[in-house]
Amino acid sequence: MMHRVGSTIRISSSTGHYNALFRGALAVFPLALAVVPWGILAGSYAIEVGLTWYTAQAMSAFVFAGAAQLAALGLIASGIGALGVLLTTTLITSRHVLYSLSLRPTWQGLPMRWRITLGFLLTDELFAIVMSDKFKALKTDPWFALGAGGFFYLSWNLATALGTVLGSSMPQLHTLGLDFAIVATFIALIVPSIKTPAVLVCVSVATYTAMLFALWQWQVGLLLSAVLGMLAGYMTECLYGGDTKEAL
């Protein structure tokens, strides 16, 4: 399926591609189901704030970032200008820079077309799947990542399309509590990764400070909590060294 020569990844033609695509789609399937209420909420909210169905769908197709889309829609509804929307969504999605840096050693040998495609499909869910110990053997297979990312992209867009339809016929759909799907999805992503004290400290500090900054209504609170969480985890790793590598 794929061979590495030096620092270059070579992709060979074989029926194994379809197997890798299927395994990627199957791996992300539970997360794709969990994100459906979130997508419906994004689609219906877009209609509620005044977007047409095709601009709402284009937002999902080209932005493809649930948290950023909901934040942008909230700012649009509040009358915030384009610059404010751009800055806020940039801060929210800045974590993807860290994801890209983590995956760079794995994907840097891929052709440019692969890196651009996988870079666009890179979400919290895809990162969690690719970095999972369960799929460690498939981490370097771009077809596996394409299957996972592509299936999640399709699921998200279908869910938001359903949301635009429901948003036109069922106003105030966001009052049904569909936004809990956002919390549930991130809990499902984060909890399995807590395997060492350093990661536990990182998650705990990030969670606590995020809630604190939210109460204070700090616009950059999400970014600051992520940075503080990483610093706390790094300091724990430095202070206790090898002791933090033991499984919890």
mmCIF file of C-alpha atoms in Angstrom:
data_model
loop_
_atom_site.group_PDB
_atom_site.id
_atom_site.type_symbol
_atom_site.label_atom_id
_atom_site.label_comp_id
_atom_site.label_asym_id
_atom_site.label_seq_id
_atom_site.Cartn_x
_atom_site.Cartn_y
_atom_site.Cartn_z
ATOM 1 C CA MET A 1 0.000 0.000 0.000
ATOM 2 C CA MET A 2 2.704 2.450 0.916
ATOM 3 C CA HIS A 3 6.486 2.330 1.184
ATOM 4 C CA ARG A 4 8.863 4.738 2.859
ATOM 5 C CA VAL A 5 12.211 5.325 1.193
ATOM 6 C CA GLY A 6 14.355 7.647 3.235
ATOM 7 C CA SER A 7 12.050 10.507 4.200
ATOM 8 C CA THR A 8 9.730 9.988 1.228
ATOM 9 C CA ILE A 9 6.454 8.104 1.396
ATOM 10 C CA ARG A 10 5.582 6.288 -1.796
ATOM 11 C CA ILE A 11 2.034 5.196 -2.439
ATOM 12 C CA SER A 12 1.539 2.093 -4.558
ATOM 13 C CA SER A 13 -1.621 0.973 -6.336
ATOM 14 C CA SER A 14 -3.420 -1.972 -4.773
ATOM 15 C CA THR A 15 -6.829 -3.065 -3.595
ATOM 16 C CA GLY A 16 -5.493 -2.364 -0.111
ATOM 17 C CA HIS A 17 -6.420 1.277 -0.683
ATOM 18 C CA TYR A 18 -10.112 0.429 -0.515
ATOM 19 C CA ASN A 19 -9.564 -1.607 2.620
ATOM 20 C CA ALA A 20 -7.748 1.307 4.265
ATOM 21 C CA LEU A 21 -10.487 3.729 3.214
ATOM 22 C CA PHE A 22 -13.129 1.448 4.697
ATOM 23 C CA ARG A 23 -11.202 0.979 7.936
ATOM 24 C CA GLY A 24 -10.794 4.740 8.252
ATOM 25 C CA ALA A 25 -14.515 5.325 7.709
ATOM 26 C CA LEU A 26 -15.365 2.566 10.193
ATOM 27 C CA ALA A 27 -12.979 4.006 12.783
ATOM 28 C CA VAL A 28 -14.566 7.457 12.681
ATOM 29 C CA PHE A 29 -18.160 6.187 12.372
ATOM 30 C CA PRO A 30 -19.055 6.513 16.100
ATOM 31 C CA LEU A 31 -17.766 10.084 16.162
ATOM 32 C CA ALA A 32 -19.609 10.861 12.931
ATOM 33 C CA LEU A 33 -22.853 9.720 14.558
ATOM 34 C CA ALA A 34 -22.136 11.779 17.680
ATOM 35 C CA VAL A 35 -21.613 14.929 15.627
ATOM 36 C CA VAL A 36 -24.963 14.709 13.779
ATOM 37 C CA PRO A 37 -26.900 16.774 16.393
ATOM 38 C CA TRP A 38 -24.071 19.307 16.307
ATOM 39 C CA GLY A 39 -24.336 19.567 12.512
ATOM 40 C CA ILE A 40 -28.113 19.904 12.660
ATOM 41 C CA LEU A 41 -27.685 22.707 15.185
ATOM 42 C CA ALA A 42 -25.161 24.505 12.964
ATOM 43 C CA GLY A 43 -27.382 24.237 9.898
ATOM 44 C CA SER A 44 -30.576 25.350 11.631
ATOM 45 C CA TYR A 45 -28.834 28.213 13.436
ATOM 46 C CA ALA A 46 -27.417 29.458 10.132
ATOM 47 C CA ILE A 47 -30.953 29.713 8.741
ATOM 48 C CA GLU A 48 -32.128 31.409 11.924
ATOM 49 C CA VAL A 49 -29.517 34.172 11.717
ATOM 50 C CA GLY A 50 -30.487 34.946 8.139
ATOM 51 C CA LEU A 51 -28.267 32.868 5.874
ATOM 52 C CA THR A 52 -29.772 31.201 2.827
ATOM 53 C CA TRP A 53 -29.648 27.422 2.645
ATOM 54 C CA TYR A 54 -26.882 27.459 0.022
ATOM 55 C CA THR A 55 -24.655 29.925 1.914
ATOM 56 C CA ALA A 56 -25.199 27.884 5.088
ATOM 57 C CA GLN A 57 -24.197 24.722 3.251
ATOM 58 C CA ALA A 58 -21.218 26.450 1.648
ATOM 59 C CA MET A 59 -20.065 27.403 5.141
ATOM 60 C CA SER A 60 -19.958 23.740 6.126
ATOM 61 C CA ALA A 61 -18.361 22.706 2.842
ATOM 62 C CA PHE A 62 -15.538 25.244 2.883
ATOM 63 C CA VAL A 63 -15.026 26.129 6.556
ATOM 64 C CA PHE A 64 -15.618 22.614 7.916
ATOM 65 C CA ALA A 65 -15.119 23.559 11.565
ATOM 66 C CA GLY A 66 -18.099 23.098 13.855
ATOM 67 C CA ALA A 67 -16.998 25.248 16.795
ATOM 68 C CA ALA A 68 -15.797 28.032 14.501
ATOM 69 C CA GLN A 69 -19.028 27.930 12.477
ATOM 70 C CA LEU A 70 -21.245 28.220 15.562
ATOM 71 C CA ALA A 71 -19.084 31.012 16.970
ATOM 72 C CA ALA A 72 -19.170 32.868 13.654
ATOM 73 C CA LEU A 73 -22.958 32.512 13.418
ATOM 74 C CA GLY A 74 -23.350 33.866 16.941
ATOM 75 C CA LEU A 75 -21.200 36.887 16.075
ATOM 76 C CA ILE A 76 -23.132 37.457 12.851
ATOM 77 C CA ALA A 77 -26.382 37.366 14.814
ATOM 78 C CA SER A 78 -24.922 39.946 17.208
ATOM 79 C CA GLY A 79 -24.006 42.268 14.364
ATOM 80 C CA ILE A 80 -20.230 41.878 14.751
ATOM 81 C CA GLY A 81 -18.242 42.902 11.671
ATOM 82 C CA ALA A 82 -16.269 40.630 9.379
ATOM 83 C CA LEU A 83 -12.954 41.424 11.082
ATOM 84 C CA GLY A 84 -14.288 40.394 14.485
ATOM 85 C CA VAL A 85 -15.658 37.149 13.055
ATOM 86 C CA LEU A 86 -12.339 36.417 11.337
ATOM 87 C CA LEU A 87 -10.242 37.051 14.446
ATOM 88 C CA THR A 88 -12.493 34.971 16.689
ATOM 89 C CA THR A 89 -12.656 31.987 14.369
ATOM 90 C CA THR A 90 -8.880 32.173 13.860
ATOM 91 C CA LEU A 91 -8.330 31.948 17.610
ATOM 92 C CA ILE A 92 -10.778 29.052 17.945
ATOM 93 C CA THR A 93 -9.168 27.035 15.147
ATOM 94 C CA SER A 94 -5.563 27.869 16.095
ATOM 95 C CA ARG A 95 -5.254 24.470 17.807
ATOM 96 C CA HIS A 96 -5.107 22.907 14.348
ATOM 97 C CA VAL A 97 -1.614 24.361 14.002
ATOM 98 C CA LEU A 98 -0.550 22.124 16.889
ATOM 99 C CA TYR A 99 -2.268 19.137 15.272
ATOM 100 C CA SER A 100 -0.398 19.810 12.045
ATOM 101 C CA LEU A 101 2.942 20.066 13.822
ATOM 102 C CA SER A 102 2.301 16.756 15.586
ATOM 103 C CA LEU A 103 1.506 15.002 12.306
ATOM 104 C CA ARG A 104 4.211 16.683 10.225
ATOM 105 C CA PRO A 105 6.842 13.973 10.857
ATOM 106 C CA THR A 106 4.320 11.357 9.676
ATOM 107 C CA TRP A 107 2.934 13.115 6.616
ATOM 108 C CA GLN A 108 5.801 15.329 5.447
ATOM 109 C CA GLY A 109 6.937 12.755 2.876
ATOM 110 C CA LEU A 110 3.560 12.702 1.138
ATOM 111 C CA PRO A 111 3.023 14.486 -2.205
ATOM 112 C CA MET A 112 1.667 18.038 -1.943
ATOM 113 C CA ARG A 113 -1.817 17.014 -3.108
ATOM 114 C CA TRP A 114 -2.062 14.560 -0.210
ATOM 115 C CA ARG A 115 -0.854 17.069 2.380
ATOM 116 C CA ILE A 116 -3.313 19.717 1.187
ATOM 117 C CA THR A 117 -6.211 17.238 1.175
ATOM 118 C CA LEU A 118 -5.463 15.768 4.597
ATOM 119 C CA GLY A 119 -4.731 19.234 5.967
ATOM 120 C CA PHE A 120 -8.208 20.384 4.936
ATOM 121 C CA LEU A 121 -9.821 17.262 6.418
ATOM 122 C CA LEU A 122 -7.852 17.545 9.691
ATOM 123 C CA THR A 123 -10.298 17.935 12.579
ATOM 124 C CA ASP A 124 -10.249 17.098 16.268
ATOM 125 C CA GLU A 125 -11.871 13.787 15.403
ATOM 126 C CA LEU A 126 -9.419 12.851 12.650
ATOM 127 C CA PHE A 127 -6.459 13.790 14.838
ATOM 128 C CA ALA A 128 -7.797 11.618 17.675
ATOM 129 C CA ILE A 129 -8.269 8.657 15.331
ATOM 130 C CA VAL A 130 -4.861 8.922 13.665
ATOM 131 C CA MET A 131 -3.012 9.396 16.969
ATOM 132 C CA SER A 132 -4.881 6.601 18.753
ATOM 133 C CA ASP A 133 -2.809 3.602 19.866
ATOM 134 C CA LYS A 134 -5.581 1.386 18.506
ATOM 135 C CA PHE A 135 -4.755 2.492 14.947
ATOM 136 C CA LYS A 136 -1.030 2.941 15.402
ATOM 137 C CA ALA A 137 -0.215 0.515 12.554
ATOM 138 C CA LEU A 138 -2.307 2.613 10.140
ATOM 139 C CA LYS A 139 -1.010 6.017 11.241
ATOM 140 C CA THR A 140 1.286 6.411 8.233
ATOM 141 C CA ASP A 141 -1.298 5.226 5.692
ATOM 142 C CA PRO A 142 -2.794 8.301 3.984
ATOM 143 C CA TRP A 143 -5.679 6.217 2.621
ATOM 144 C CA PHE A 144 -6.759 5.385 6.165
ATOM 145 C CA ALA A 145 -6.691 9.085 7.100
ATOM 146 C CA LEU A 146 -8.543 9.943 3.891
ATOM 147 C CA GLY A 147 -11.256 7.395 4.683
ATOM 148 C CA ALA A 148 -11.712 8.743 8.201
ATOM 149 C CA GLY A 149 -11.539 12.409 7.248
ATOM 150 C CA GLY A 150 -13.626 12.021 4.105
ATOM 151 C CA PHE A 151 -16.395 10.097 5.848
ATOM 152 C CA PHE A 152 -16.512 12.643 8.661
ATOM 153 C CA TYR A 153 -16.640 15.493 6.130
ATOM 154 C CA LEU A 154 -19.546 13.844 4.334
ATOM 155 C CA SER A 155 -21.390 13.183 7.616
ATOM 156 C CA TRP A 156 -20.934 16.772 8.782
ATOM 157 C CA ASN A 157 -22.252 18.223 5.543
ATOM 158 C CA LEU A 158 -25.242 15.876 5.444
ATOM 159 C CA ALA A 159 -26.065 16.785 9.051
ATOM 160 C CA THR A 160 -25.865 20.523 8.374
ATOM 161 C CA ALA A 161 -27.971 20.080 5.221
ATOM 162 C CA LEU A 162 -30.621 18.399 7.382
ATOM 163 C CA GLY A 163 -30.281 21.280 9.823
ATOM 164 C CA THR A 164 -30.974 23.871 7.126
ATOM 165 C CA VAL A 165 -34.155 22.008 6.183
ATOM 166 C CA LEU A 166 -35.315 21.681 9.779
ATOM 167 C CA GLY A 167 -34.300 25.259 10.520
ATOM 168 C CA SER A 168 -36.724 26.490 7.872
ATOM 169 C CA SER A 169 -39.650 24.492 9.274
ATOM 170 C CA MET A 170 -38.772 24.348 12.989
ATOM 171 C CA PRO A 171 -37.621 27.742 14.332
ATOM 172 C CA GLN A 172 -35.726 27.907 17.641
ATOM 173 C CA LEU A 173 -34.305 24.421 17.121
ATOM 174 C CA HIS A 174 -31.279 25.389 19.208
ATOM 175 C CA THR A 175 -33.490 25.475 22.329
ATOM 176 C CA LEU A 176 -33.796 21.659 22.235
ATOM 177 C CA GLY A 177 -30.351 21.221 23.785
ATOM 178 C CA LEU A 178 -28.609 19.854 20.705
ATOM 179 C CA ASP A 179 -25.494 21.795 21.695
ATOM 180 C CA PHE A 180 -24.807 19.114 24.320
ATOM 181 C CA ALA A 181 -23.527 17.020 21.405
ATOM 182 C CA ILE A 182 -20.518 19.347 21.283
ATOM 183 C CA VAL A 183 -19.616 18.577 24.890
ATOM 184 C CA ALA A 184 -20.277 14.857 24.474
ATOM 185 C CA THR A 185 -18.096 14.653 21.366
ATOM 186 C CA PHE A 186 -15.107 16.309 23.008
ATOM 187 C CA ILE A 187 -15.465 14.190 26.139
ATOM 188 C CA ALA A 188 -15.376 11.081 23.926
ATOM 189 C CA LEU A 189 -12.221 12.395 22.268
ATOM 190 C CA ILE A 190 -10.350 13.475 25.380
ATOM 191 C CA VAL A 191 -11.080 10.837 28.035
ATOM 192 C CA PRO A 192 -9.404 7.890 26.202
ATOM 193 C CA SER A 193 -6.208 9.948 25.829
ATOM 194 C CA ILE A 194 -5.772 10.412 29.594
ATOM 195 C CA LYS A 195 -3.213 7.697 30.253
ATOM 196 C CA THR A 196 -0.488 9.494 32.233
ATOM 197 C CA PRO A 197 -0.439 12.003 35.129
ATOM 198 C CA ALA A 198 0.986 14.666 32.802
ATOM 199 C CA VAL A 199 -1.983 14.366 30.435
ATOM 200 C CA LEU A 200 -4.382 14.352 33.389
ATOM 201 C CA VAL A 201 -2.867 17.594 34.696
ATOM 202 C CA CYS A 202 -3.014 19.115 31.216
ATOM 203 C CA VAL A 203 -6.704 18.265 30.762
ATOM 204 C CA SER A 204 -7.646 19.334 34.310
ATOM 205 C CA VAL A 205 -5.950 22.720 34.081
ATOM 206 C CA ALA A 206 -7.333 23.403 30.601
ATOM 207 C CA THR A 207 -10.866 22.445 31.676
ATOM 208 C CA TYR A 208 -10.834 24.513 34.862
ATOM 209 C CA THR A 209 -9.353 27.629 33.257
ATOM 210 C CA ALA A 210 -11.686 27.356 30.234
ATOM 211 C CA MET A 211 -14.714 27.407 32.542
ATOM 212 C CA LEU A 212 -13.227 30.277 34.535
ATOM 213 C CA PHE A 213 -12.511 32.353 31.438
ATOM 214 C CA ALA A 214 -16.003 31.597 30.130
ATOM 215 C CA LEU A 215 -17.503 33.024 33.350
ATOM 216 C CA TRP A 216 -15.312 36.095 32.902
ATOM 217 C CA GLN A 217 -16.413 36.266 29.249
ATOM 218 C CA TRP A 218 -12.865 36.507 27.918
ATOM 219 C CA GLN A 219 -12.891 36.190 24.143
ATOM 220 C CA VAL A 220 -9.425 34.599 24.088
ATOM 221 C CA GLY A 221 -10.206 32.306 27.011
ATOM 222 C CA LEU A 222 -10.271 29.110 24.937
ATOM 223 C CA LEU A 223 -6.811 29.772 23.523
ATOM 224 C CA LEU A 224 -5.377 30.756 26.897
ATOM 225 C CA SER A 225 -6.783 27.668 28.614
ATOM 226 C CA ALA A 226 -5.220 25.444 25.942
ATOM 227 C CA VAL A 227 -1.826 27.107 26.418
ATOM 228 C CA LEU A 228 -2.040 26.905 30.218
ATOM 229 C CA GLY A 229 -3.052 23.250 30.041
ATOM 230 C CA MET A 230 -0.093 22.382 27.805
ATOM 231 C CA LEU A 231 2.323 24.297 30.037
ATOM 232 C CA ALA A 232 1.000 22.531 33.138
ATOM 233 C CA GLY A 233 1.333 19.138 31.472
ATOM 234 C CA TYR A 234 4.845 19.935 30.249
ATOM 235 C CA MET A 235 5.929 21.111 33.710
ATOM 236 C CA THR A 236 4.536 17.929 35.253
ATOM 237 C CA GLU A 237 6.477 15.860 32.731
ATOM 238 C CA CYS A 238 9.688 17.793 33.480
ATOM 239 C CA LEU A 239 9.303 17.623 37.254
ATOM 240 C CA TYR A 240 8.463 13.952 37.528
ATOM 241 C CA GLY A 241 10.150 12.613 34.399
ATOM 242 C CA GLY A 242 9.698 8.906 33.788
ATOM 243 C CA ASP A 243 7.192 8.576 36.628
ATOM 244 C CA THR A 244 4.561 10.264 34.455
ATOM 245 C CA LYS A 245 4.898 7.631 31.735
ATOM 246 C CA GLU A 246 3.246 5.001 33.897
ATOM 247 C CA ALA A 247 -0.340 4.325 32.932
ATOM 248 C CA LEU A 248 -3.023 5.639 35.252
#
